[in-house]
Amino acid sequence: MSDHTADGLRELVAAFLRRHDPGGDRTGFLRARFDAGLAWVHHPPGRGGLGAPAHLQTVVDAAFAEAGAPDNQPRRNSIGLGMAAPTLVRHATDAQCRRWLRPLWTGEEVWCQLFSEPEAGSDLASLRTRAVRDGDDWVVDGQKVWTSLAHRARWAILLARTDPAAPKHHGLTYFVCDMSAPGVRVRPLRQVTGEAEFNEVFLTGVRIPDAHRIGEVGHGWQIARTTLMNERVAIGGRPLPREGGMVGVLARLWRERPDLRTGGLHEEVLRAWVRAEAARLAALRLRQLVAAGQPGPEGSAVKLSFAELSQRISGLEVELRGAEALRHDDWTMRRPAEPDLLGRTATYRYLRARGNSIEGGTSEILRNIIAERVLGLPAEPRVDR
Amino acid sequence: MTDLLYDADEEALRDSVRALLAAHAPWQRVLTAVDDGDPRDETLWRRLVDQIGVTSLAVPVEHGGVGAGFREVAVVLEELGRSVAPVPFLGAVVATRALLACGETTLLCQVAAAEREVALAVGLATAPDADPPPVTVGPGPTLSGRVTAVADAAPRGLLLVPAGDGLYAVDAVEPAVRYEPVVSLDVTRPLVDIEFTAAPARPVAVGAAAEAAVTEALTAGAALLASEQVGVAQWCLDTTVEYVRQRHQFGRPVGSFQAVKHRLADLWVELTEARAVARYAADRLDAGDEAALAAALAQAYCGPVAVRAAETCVQLHGGLGFTWEHPAHLYLKRAKSTAIAFGTADRHRAALARLVDLPAPPVAQGAAVR
Ligand SMILES: Cc1cc2nc3c(=O)[nH]c(=O)nc-3n(C[C@H](O)[C@H](O)[C@H](O)COP(=O)(O)OP(=O)(O)OC[C@H]3O[C@@H](n4cnc5c(N)ncnc54)[C@H](O)[C@@H]3O)c2cc1C
């Protein structure tokens, strides 16, 4: 364990701020912050960190925010920060980390996730996109779907089949794909909300240098599990103050609009508030539990509750608004970098929340994971192994 | 920062309590005592008091206690819940909190030294914001009245009785104080109705101080009961998981059916949250900050989780779970009655509505509100 303390880190930030003007060049400032190990303090030195306990990150972030320093706009690169980075840190080589981590963290390069395919969603390991070795390159052909941010991304984490003869979990390899490479075609895919956060991605003869392979050939599934576990913590696991999430929107509405109140909805608002606070404390406890390590399958609980709550609360808000909620703000097809949950109408929140129990592993799949990996219940008999 | 984990001392305490309970309070023994009509296990209680020092945990060092605080008390309660052990610890803790609030140092010393058993004479269902039971004062320093469904009142112990505008200490000696045993839903937590007939009493607090002492004691009860509920729920989940893994039907373990797995996965998620909420409640009690809010949250959330856990346990054990000789019913009865103890979830949601400013709609008068 390192000997870093909250006070020590505050001192490091103060010293950093004496050398770097937070009001100066934004990118230069963020790059320097990464180089100083103050990006992800729990990462090893050289990879944006100091090897400090993970929970001290909030101390560092708060100290920078207090000084009015620019942040890396984490919500614009959620897949890079939440999924690609923890996977790279764990499985990539030094050279790969040097190339990718800093621009990922500063937001100069956005990332996306080329995992799901039309025929492989929950059963991800059945994916068919092929990667065939050709000299120092791999040549990739296939189709991916529901790829969030593909239209903004410079890089993608990609799971492809390298050995069709091997059992399905063993024939996969993990790559980093250059989204600007020839043969990558991105088409918007419109969703329930009318906008298109996600895309269809067609890969035709895309050449990926072998130097962009992560881990061993055939080890893609184990590495993808790191990505997926981090995804579940990234979705819904952010540290929040009380009423920091969707429940805050509902609570404020309840306070500001006595004219909307009814006895029955009061009961439901209180129940939702209680569950949201319980889920918030459980997420806090989980973060304390895994302060230094990798998230385990327990992270699935956080994602499961988050999805359930965001759906229940946004549904409740629509009902509470009653006639007002018959109006939606806008169905225009847009390409947002992130869902604008707080800036739009309750109807938007309600519709977007439906995706929460599908993206990052459906709620049914998460229950299977908890039952099998946490509780140790037997797997269902399956015909595909 | 709020620490929601268990520290090394707390884990060590858990280990010793669990070992003691495993050796001396297996469920078969608890069930036999229930069948014999007197579940209260004096020998077990003496062991907990003498070997673990449970009654001295929450008493400050200067009054002869260990000064460990309520976080450790909560760990003991979790283990007691896990074994539905019939010992009067919860009541002792509630009374200790009242004595702390009144600054009753002599009595605290006696409690810490286990020379005296003290209980707060209010019904187990009393919420922190409820009105005190109708006990009247006089003539002179005597009390008269009836308090129903009181838990953990020791024969010949000392009772703290809210009456008039004060809190009084009363020795539970007949005939002025009479205990009438109740047939309790929770067969492992005996209850009594108490009749006071001009019982000699000594005031330990009056006015606002008395009211505050009772409220704080009941708040502690609500907050700490959550840990007992977590212990109950954990036993139910563990036992059920173990059972469905080995019970076969249709040629496979019943635990491989998704209807069963998903029900247990949801229960595990709720239990994970309940544990965080219970830790939070105990921690806030020690910190003396947001204790009322954390206690209301604890009873709004943890009680229903324990009930669901126990109901699931019965259901997934099938016919076996419905039998008297399987212990599931002990947990079901404990869980369901704890969901009423110190106020129902509904009552605590109403308290939260006040505490976090989510007010109820005005009551409609004549015309419809909306
Ligand atoms: C908003 C959004 C963003 C997304 N972003 C990305 C992204 O960036 N990159 C990416 O790779 N993917 C992304 N996805 C795809 C997502 O991961 C998949 O949609 C998801 O894994 C489910 O796969 P599927 O759609 O094929 O549904 P299916 O797997 O076909 O499932 C259909 C239904 O069957 C249920 N089901 C399936 N298997 C089981 C089982 N064993 N037991 C019980 N029920 C089962 C499911 O829960 C679901 O209800 C995104 C999805 C959404 C909604």
Coordinates of N, CA, C and O in Angstrom, one line a residue, chain A residues 55 242-243 250-252 254-255 258-267 269-271 273-275 277-286 288-289 297-302 304-305 308-309 319-323 363-368 370-372 374-381, chain B residues 1-6 11 237-238 240-242 244-245 252-258 260-266 268-270 272-281 284 290 293-294 296-297 300-301 304 308 345-346 348-350 352-354 356-362 369-370:
Chain A
H55 N -9.9 5.9 -3.6 CA -10.9 6.8 -3.1 C -10.3 8.2 -2.9 O -11.1 9.2 -2.8
R242 N -26.4 13.1 -1.7 CA -27.8 12.8 -1.5 C -28.6 13.6 -2.5 O -28.4 14.8 -2.7
E243 N -29.6 13.0 -3.1 CA -30.4 13.6 -4.2 C -29.6 14.1 -5.4 O -30.0 14.9 -6.1
L250 N -36.9 14.7 -9.2 CA -38.2 14.4 -8.7 C -38.5 15.2 -7.4 O -39.6 15.8 -7.2
A251 N -37.5 15.2 -6.5 CA -37.7 15.8 -5.2 C -37.9 17.3 -5.3 O -38.8 17.9 -4.7
R252 N -37.1 17.9 -6.2 CA -37.2 19.4 -6.4 C -38.6 19.7 -7.0 O -39.3 20.7 -6.6
W254 N -41.3 18.0 -6.6 CA -42.3 17.9 -5.5 C -42.4 19.1 -4.6 O -43.4 19.6 -4.2
R255 N -41.2 19.6 -4.3 CA -41.1 20.8 -3.4 C -41.6 22.0 -4.1 O -42.3 22.9 -3.5
P258 N -46.5 22.4 -5.3 CA -47.5 21.8 -4.4 C -48.8 21.5 -5.1 O -49.5 20.5 -4.7
D259 N -49.1 22.2 -6.2 CA -50.3 21.9 -6.9 C -50.4 20.5 -7.6 O -51.4 20.1 -7.9
L260 N -49.2 19.9 -7.7 CA -49.2 18.6 -8.4 C -49.4 17.4 -7.4 O -49.6 16.3 -7.8
R261 N -49.3 17.8 -6.1 CA -49.2 16.7 -5.1 C -50.5 15.9 -4.9 O -51.6 16.5 -4.8
T262 N -50.4 14.6 -4.8 CA -51.5 13.8 -4.4 C -51.0 12.8 -3.3 O -49.8 12.5 -3.3
G263 N -51.9 12.2 -2.6 CA -51.5 11.3 -1.5 C -50.9 10.0 -2.1 O -49.8 9.6 -1.6
G264 N -51.4 9.5 -3.1 CA -50.8 8.3 -3.7 C -49.5 8.5 -4.2 O -48.5 7.7 -4.0
L265 N -49.3 9.6 -4.9 CA -47.9 9.9 -5.5 C -46.9 10.2 -4.4 O -45.8 10.0 -4.5
H266 N -47.4 10.9 -3.3 CA -46.6 11.1 -2.2 C -45.9 9.9 -1.7 O -44.7 9.8 -1.5
E267 N -46.7 8.8 -1.5 CA -46.2 7.6 -1.1 C -45.2 7.0 -2.0 O -44.1 6.6 -1.6
V269 N -43.3 8.7 -4.2 CA -42.1 9.6 -4.2 C -41.3 9.2 -3.0 O -40.0 9.1 -3.1
L270 N -41.9 9.0 -1.8 CA -41.1 8.6 -0.6 C -40.4 7.3 -0.8 O -39.3 7.1 -0.5
R271 N -41.2 6.3 -1.3 CA -40.6 5.0 -1.5 C -39.4 5.1 -2.5 O -38.3 4.5 -2.3
W273 N -37.5 7.7 -3.0 CA -36.5 8.4 -2.4 C -35.7 7.5 -1.5 O -34.4 7.5 -1.5
V274 N -36.4 6.7 -0.7 CA -35.7 5.7 0.2 C -34.9 4.7 -0.6 O -33.7 4.5 -0.3
R275 N -35.4 4.2 -1.7 CA -34.6 3.2 -2.5 C -33.4 3.9 -3.1 O -32.3 3.3 -3.1
E277 N -31.7 6.4 -2.0 CA -30.7 6.7 -0.9 C -30.1 5.4 -0.5 O -28.8 5.4 -0.3
A278 N -30.8 4.3 -0.5 CA -30.2 3.0 -0.1 C -29.2 2.6 -1.2 O -28.1 2.1 -0.9
A279 N -29.6 2.8 -2.5 CA -28.7 2.4 -3.6 C -27.5 3.3 -3.6 O -26.4 2.9 -3.8
R280 N -27.7 4.6 -3.2 CA -26.5 5.5 -3.2 C -25.5 5.1 -2.1 O -24.3 5.0 -2.3
L281 N -26.1 4.7 -0.9 CA -25.2 4.2 0.2 C -24.5 2.9 -0.2 O -23.3 2.7 0.1
A282 N -25.2 2.0 -0.9 CA -24.6 0.8 -1.3 C -23.5 1.0 -2.3 O -22.5 0.3 -2.2
A283 N -23.7 1.9 -3.2 CA -22.6 2.2 -4.2 C -21.4 2.8 -3.5 O -20.3 2.5 -3.8
L284 N -21.7 3.7 -2.5 CA -20.6 4.2 -1.7 C -19.8 3.1 -0.9 O -18.6 3.1 -0.9
R285 N -20.6 2.2 -0.4 CA -20.0 1.1 0.4 C -19.2 0.2 -0.6 O -18.1 -0.2 -0.2
L286 N -19.7 0.0 -1.8 CA -18.9 -0.8 -2.7 C -17.6 -0.1 -3.1 O -16.6 -0.8 -3.2
Q288 N -15.9 1.9 -1.2 CA -15.0 1.7 -0.1 C -14.4 0.3 -0.1 O -13.3 0.1 0.2
L289 N -15.2 -0.6 -0.5 CA -14.8 -2.0 -0.4 C -13.8 -2.3 -1.5 O -12.8 -3.1 -1.2
P297 N -17.9 -9.0 -9.6 CA -19.3 -9.1 -10.1 C -20.3 -8.3 -9.2 O -21.4 -8.0 -9.7
E298 N -19.9 -7.9 -8.0 CA -20.8 -7.1 -7.2 C -21.2 -5.8 -7.8 O -22.2 -5.2 -7.5
G299 N -20.3 -5.3 -8.7 CA -20.7 -4.0 -9.4 C -22.0 -4.2 -10.2 O -22.7 -3.2 -10.4
S300 N -22.4 -5.4 -10.5 CA -23.6 -5.6 -11.3 C -24.8 -5.1 -10.4 O -25.8 -4.7 -11.0
A301 N -24.7 -5.2 -9.1 CA -25.8 -4.8 -8.3 C -26.1 -3.3 -8.4 O -27.2 -2.8 -8.5
V302 N -25.0 -2.6 -8.5 CA -25.1 -1.1 -8.6 C -25.8 -0.7 -9.9 O -26.7 0.1 -10.0
L304 N -27.7 -2.7 -11.8 CA -29.1 -3.2 -11.7 C -30.0 -2.2 -11.0 O -31.1 -1.8 -11.5
S305 N -29.6 -1.7 -9.8 CA -30.5 -0.8 -9.1 C -30.6 0.5 -9.8 O -31.6 1.2 -9.8
E308 N -33.2 0.2 -12.5 CA -34.5 0.1 -12.0 C -35.0 1.5 -11.5 O -36.1 1.9 -11.7
L309 N -34.1 2.1 -10.8 CA -34.5 3.4 -10.2 C -34.7 4.5 -11.2 O -35.6 5.3 -11.1
E319 N -45.8 11.0 -14.5 CA -47.1 10.9 -13.9 C -47.4 12.1 -13.1 O -48.6 12.7 -13.1
L320 N -46.4 12.6 -12.3 CA -46.6 13.7 -11.4 C -46.9 14.9 -12.2 O -47.8 15.7 -11.8
R321 N -46.3 15.1 -13.3 CA -46.5 16.3 -14.1 C -47.9 16.3 -14.8 O -48.4 17.3 -15.3
G322 N -48.4 15.0 -14.9 CA -49.8 14.9 -15.5 C -49.9 15.5 -16.9 O -49.0 15.3 -17.7
A323 N -50.9 16.3 -17.1 CA -51.2 16.8 -18.4 C -50.0 17.5 -19.1 O -49.8 17.4 -20.3
S363 N -30.8 -6.2 -17.6 CA -31.1 -6.5 -16.2 C -31.2 -8.0 -16.0 O -30.8 -8.6 -15.0
E364 N -31.8 -8.7 -17.0 CA -31.9 -10.2 -16.9 C -30.5 -10.8 -16.8 O -30.3 -11.7 -16.0
I365 N -29.6 -10.4 -17.7 CA -28.3 -10.9 -17.7 C -27.6 -10.6 -16.4 O -26.8 -11.5 -15.8
L366 N -27.8 -9.4 -15.9 CA -27.1 -9.1 -14.6 C -27.6 -9.9 -13.5 O -26.8 -10.3 -12.6
R367 N -28.9 -10.3 -13.5 CA -29.4 -11.2 -12.4 C -28.8 -12.5 -12.6 O -28.4 -13.2 -11.6
N368 N -28.6 -13.0 -13.8 CA -27.9 -14.3 -14.0 C -26.5 -14.2 -13.4 O -26.0 -15.1 -12.8
I370 N -25.3 -12.2 -11.1 CA -25.3 -12.2 -9.6 C -25.6 -13.6 -9.1 O -24.9 -14.1 -8.2
A371 N -26.6 -14.3 -9.7 CA -26.9 -15.6 -9.2 C -25.8 -16.6 -9.3 O -25.5 -17.4 -8.4
E372 N -25.1 -16.5 -10.4 CA -24.1 -17.5 -10.7 C -22.7 -17.2 -10.1 O -22.1 -18.0 -9.4
V374 N -21.9 -14.5 -7.8 CA -21.9 -14.0 -6.5 C -22.5 -15.1 -5.5 O -21.9 -15.5 -4.5
L375 N -23.6 -15.6 -5.9 CA -24.3 -16.6 -5.0 C -23.9 -18.0 -5.3 O -24.2 -18.9 -4.5
G376 N -23.2 -18.2 -6.4 CA -22.7 -19.6 -6.7 C -23.8 -20.6 -7.1 O -23.7 -21.8 -6.9
L377 N -24.9 -20.1 -7.7 CA -26.0 -21.0 -8.1 C -25.6 -21.6 -9.4 O -24.8 -21.0 -10.2
P378 N -26.1 -22.8 -9.7 CA -25.6 -23.5 -10.9 C -26.1 -22.8 -12.2 O -27.2 -22.2 -12.2
A379 N -25.3 -22.8 -13.2 CA -25.7 -22.3 -14.5 C -26.8 -23.0 -15.1 O -27.1 -24.2 -14.7
E380 N -27.6 -22.4 -16.0 CA -28.6 -23.1 -16.7 C -28.0 -24.1 -17.6 O -27.0 -23.8 -18.2
P381 N -28.7 -25.2 -17.9 CA -28.1 -26.1 -18.9 C -28.1 -25.4 -20.2 O -29.0 -24.6 -20.5
Chain B
M1 N -15.4 11.1 7.0 CA -16.4 10.5 6.0 C -17.0 9.3 6.7 O -16.4 8.6 7.5
T2 N -18.2 9.1 6.3 CA -19.0 7.9 6.8 C -18.3 6.7 6.3 O -18.1 6.4 5.2
D3 N -17.9 5.8 7.3 CA -17.3 4.6 7.0 C -18.4 3.5 7.1 O -19.0 3.2 8.1
L4 N -18.7 2.9 5.9 CA -19.8 1.9 5.9 C -19.2 0.5 6.0 O -20.0 -0.5 5.9
L5 N -18.0 0.3 6.2 CA -17.4 -1.1 6.3 C -17.3 -1.5 7.7 O -17.8 -0.8 8.6
Y6 N -16.7 -2.7 8.0 CA -16.5 -3.1 9.3 C -15.0 -3.0 9.5 O -14.2 -3.5 8.7
E11 N -14.8 -6.8 13.1 CA -14.7 -8.1 12.6 C -14.4 -9.1 13.7 O -14.9 -10.2 13.8
L237 N -31.0 -15.7 3.2 CA -30.5 -15.8 1.9 C -29.5 -16.9 1.8 O -29.5 -17.8 1.0
D238 N -28.5 -17.0 2.8 CA -27.5 -18.0 2.8 C -28.1 -19.4 2.8 O -27.7 -20.3 2.1
T240 N -31.1 -20.3 2.0 CA -31.9 -20.6 0.8 C -31.0 -21.0 -0.3 O -31.2 -22.0 -1.1
V241 N -29.9 -20.2 -0.5 CA -29.0 -20.5 -1.6 C -28.4 -21.9 -1.4 O -28.3 -22.7 -2.4
E242 N -28.0 -22.2 -0.2 CA -27.5 -23.6 0.1 C -28.5 -24.7 -0.3 O -28.2 -25.7 -0.9
V244 N -31.2 -24.5 -2.4 CA -31.6 -24.7 -3.8 C -30.4 -25.2 -4.6 O -30.7 -25.7 -5.8
R245 N -29.2 -25.1 -4.1 CA -28.1 -25.7 -4.9 C -28.2 -27.2 -4.8 O -27.7 -27.9 -5.7
R252 N -32.5 -31.5 -12.3 CA -31.5 -30.5 -12.1 C -31.7 -29.8 -10.8 O -32.8 -29.8 -10.2
P253 N -30.7 -29.1 -10.3 CA -30.9 -28.3 -9.0 C -31.9 -27.3 -9.2 O -31.9 -26.6 -10.3
V254 N -32.8 -27.1 -8.3 CA -33.9 -26.1 -8.5 C -33.2 -24.7 -8.5 O -33.8 -23.8 -9.1
G255 N -32.0 -24.5 -8.0 CA -31.3 -23.3 -8.1 C -30.8 -22.9 -9.4 O -30.2 -21.9 -9.7
S256 N -31.0 -23.8 -10.4 CA -30.6 -23.5 -11.8 C -31.7 -23.0 -12.6 O -31.6 -22.5 -13.7
F257 N -32.9 -23.0 -12.0 CA -34.1 -22.4 -12.7 C -34.0 -20.8 -12.6 O -33.8 -20.3 -11.5
Q258 N -34.3 -20.2 -13.7 CA -34.1 -18.7 -13.7 C -35.1 -18.0 -12.8 O -34.7 -17.0 -12.1
V260 N -36.0 -18.9 -10.0 CA -35.5 -19.0 -8.6 C -34.2 -18.1 -8.5 O -34.1 -17.3 -7.6
K261 N -33.4 -18.2 -9.5 CA -32.1 -17.4 -9.5 C -32.4 -15.9 -9.5 O -31.8 -15.2 -8.7
H262 N -33.3 -15.5 -10.3 CA -33.6 -14.0 -10.3 C -34.2 -13.5 -9.0 O -33.8 -12.4 -8.6
R263 N -35.0 -14.3 -8.4 CA -35.6 -13.9 -7.1 C -34.5 -13.7 -6.1 O -34.4 -12.8 -5.3
L264 N -33.5 -14.7 -6.1 CA -32.4 -14.6 -5.1 C -31.4 -13.5 -5.5 O -30.9 -12.8 -4.6
A265 N -31.2 -13.2 -6.8 CA -30.4 -12.1 -7.2 C -30.9 -10.8 -6.7 O -30.2 -10.0 -6.1
D266 N -32.2 -10.6 -6.9 CA -32.9 -9.4 -6.4 C -32.8 -9.2 -4.9 O -32.5 -8.2 -4.4
W268 N -30.4 -10.5 -3.1 CA -29.1 -10.2 -2.7 C -28.8 -8.7 -2.9 O -28.1 -8.0 -2.1
V269 N -29.3 -8.1 -4.0 CA -29.1 -6.7 -4.3 C -29.8 -5.9 -3.1 O -29.1 -4.9 -2.6
E270 N -31.0 -6.2 -2.7 CA -31.6 -5.5 -1.7 C -30.9 -5.6 -0.3 O -30.8 -4.7 0.4
T272 N -27.7 -6.1 0.0 CA -26.5 -5.3 -0.1 C -26.8 -3.9 0.2 O -26.0 -3.2 0.9
E273 N -27.9 -3.4 -0.3 CA -28.3 -2.0 0.1 C -28.7 -1.9 1.5 O -28.3 -0.9 2.2
A274 N -29.4 -2.9 2.0 CA -29.8 -2.8 3.4 C -28.6 -2.8 4.4 O -28.6 -2.1 5.4
R275 N -27.6 -3.5 4.0 CA -26.4 -3.5 4.8 C -25.7 -2.1 4.9 O -25.3 -1.6 5.9
A276 N -25.7 -1.5 3.7 CA -25.1 -0.2 3.6 C -25.9 0.8 4.5 O -25.4 1.6 5.2
V277 N -27.2 0.7 4.4 CA -28.1 1.5 5.1 C -28.0 1.3 6.6 O -28.0 2.3 7.4
A278 N -27.9 0.0 7.0 CA -27.8 -0.3 8.5 C -26.4 0.2 9.0 O -26.4 0.7 10.1
R279 N -25.4 0.1 8.2 CA -24.1 0.6 8.7 C -24.1 2.1 8.8 O -23.6 2.7 9.8
Y280 N -24.8 2.7 7.9 CA -24.9 4.2 7.9 C -25.7 4.6 9.2 O -25.2 5.5 9.9
A281 N -26.7 3.9 9.5 CA -27.5 4.3 10.7 C -26.7 4.2 12.0 O -26.7 5.0 12.8
R284 N -24.0 6.9 12.0 CA -24.6 8.3 12.3 C -25.0 8.4 13.8 O -25.0 9.5 14.4
E290 N -27.3 13.6 11.9 CA -28.3 13.0 11.0 C -28.8 11.7 11.5 O -29.2 10.8 10.7
L293 N -32.5 11.0 10.7 CA -32.7 10.7 9.3 C -32.3 9.3 9.0 O -33.0 8.6 8.3
A294 N -31.1 9.0 9.4 CA -30.5 7.7 9.1 C -31.4 6.6 9.7 O -31.5 5.5 9.1
A296 N -34.6 6.7 10.4 CA -35.9 6.6 9.6 C -35.6 5.9 8.3 O -36.4 5.0 7.9
L297 N -34.6 6.2 7.6 CA -34.2 5.5 6.4 C -34.0 4.1 6.7 O -34.5 3.2 5.9
A300 N -37.3 2.5 7.1 CA -38.1 2.5 5.9 C -37.6 1.5 4.9 O -38.4 1.0 4.1
Y301 N -36.4 1.1 5.0 CA -35.8 0.2 4.0 C -35.6 -1.2 4.5 O -35.9 -2.2 3.9
P304 N -38.7 -4.1 5.5 CA -39.3 -4.8 4.4 C -38.3 -5.8 3.7 O -38.7 -6.8 3.2
R308 N -39.0 -9.7 3.2 CA -39.0 -10.4 1.9 C -38.0 -11.6 1.9 O -38.2 -12.6 1.3
A345 N -42.5 0.8 8.4 CA -41.8 1.5 7.3 C -42.7 2.7 6.9 O -42.1 3.8 6.6
D346 N -43.9 2.6 6.9 CA -44.8 3.7 6.5 C -44.6 4.9 7.4 O -44.5 6.0 7.0
H348 N -42.1 5.5 9.2 CA -40.7 6.1 9.0 C -40.6 6.9 7.7 O -39.9 7.9 7.6
R349 N -41.4 6.5 6.7 CA -41.4 7.3 5.5 C -42.1 8.7 5.8 O -41.6 9.7 5.3
A350 N -43.1 8.6 6.6 CA -43.7 9.9 7.0 C -42.7 10.8 7.7 O -42.7 12.0 7.6
L352 N -39.5 10.7 7.4 CA -38.6 11.2 6.3 C -39.2 12.4 5.6 O -38.4 13.3 5.3
A353 N -40.4 12.3 5.3 CA -41.1 13.4 4.5 C -40.9 14.7 5.3 O -40.6 15.7 4.6
R354 N -40.9 14.7 6.6 CA -40.7 15.9 7.4 C -39.2 16.2 7.3 O -38.8 17.4 7.2
V356 N -36.7 15.5 5.3 CA -36.0 15.9 4.0 C -36.9 16.8 3.2 O -36.6 17.0 2.0
D357 N -38.0 17.3 3.8 CA -38.8 18.3 3.1 C -39.5 17.7 1.9 O -39.3 18.3 0.8
L358 N -40.2 16.7 2.0 CA -41.1 16.2 0.9 C -42.5 16.1 1.5 O -43.0 15.0 1.8
P359 N -43.1 17.3 1.7 CA -44.4 17.3 2.4 C -45.5 16.6 1.8 O -45.6 16.5 0.5
A360 N -46.4 16.1 2.6 CA -47.6 15.5 2.1 C -48.5 16.5 1.5 O -48.5 17.7 1.9
P361 N -49.4 16.1 0.6 CA -50.4 17.1 0.1 C -51.3 17.5 1.2 O -51.6 16.8 2.1
P362 N -51.9 18.7 1.1 CA -52.9 19.1 2.1 C -54.1 18.2 2.0 O -54.4 17.7 0.9
V369 N -58.8 18.3 -4.3 CA -57.6 19.1 -4.4 C -57.2 19.2 -5.8 O -56.7 20.2 -6.3
R370 N -57.3 18.1 -6.6 CA -56.9 18.2 -8.0 C -57.8 17.4 -8.8 O -58.1 16.3 -8.5

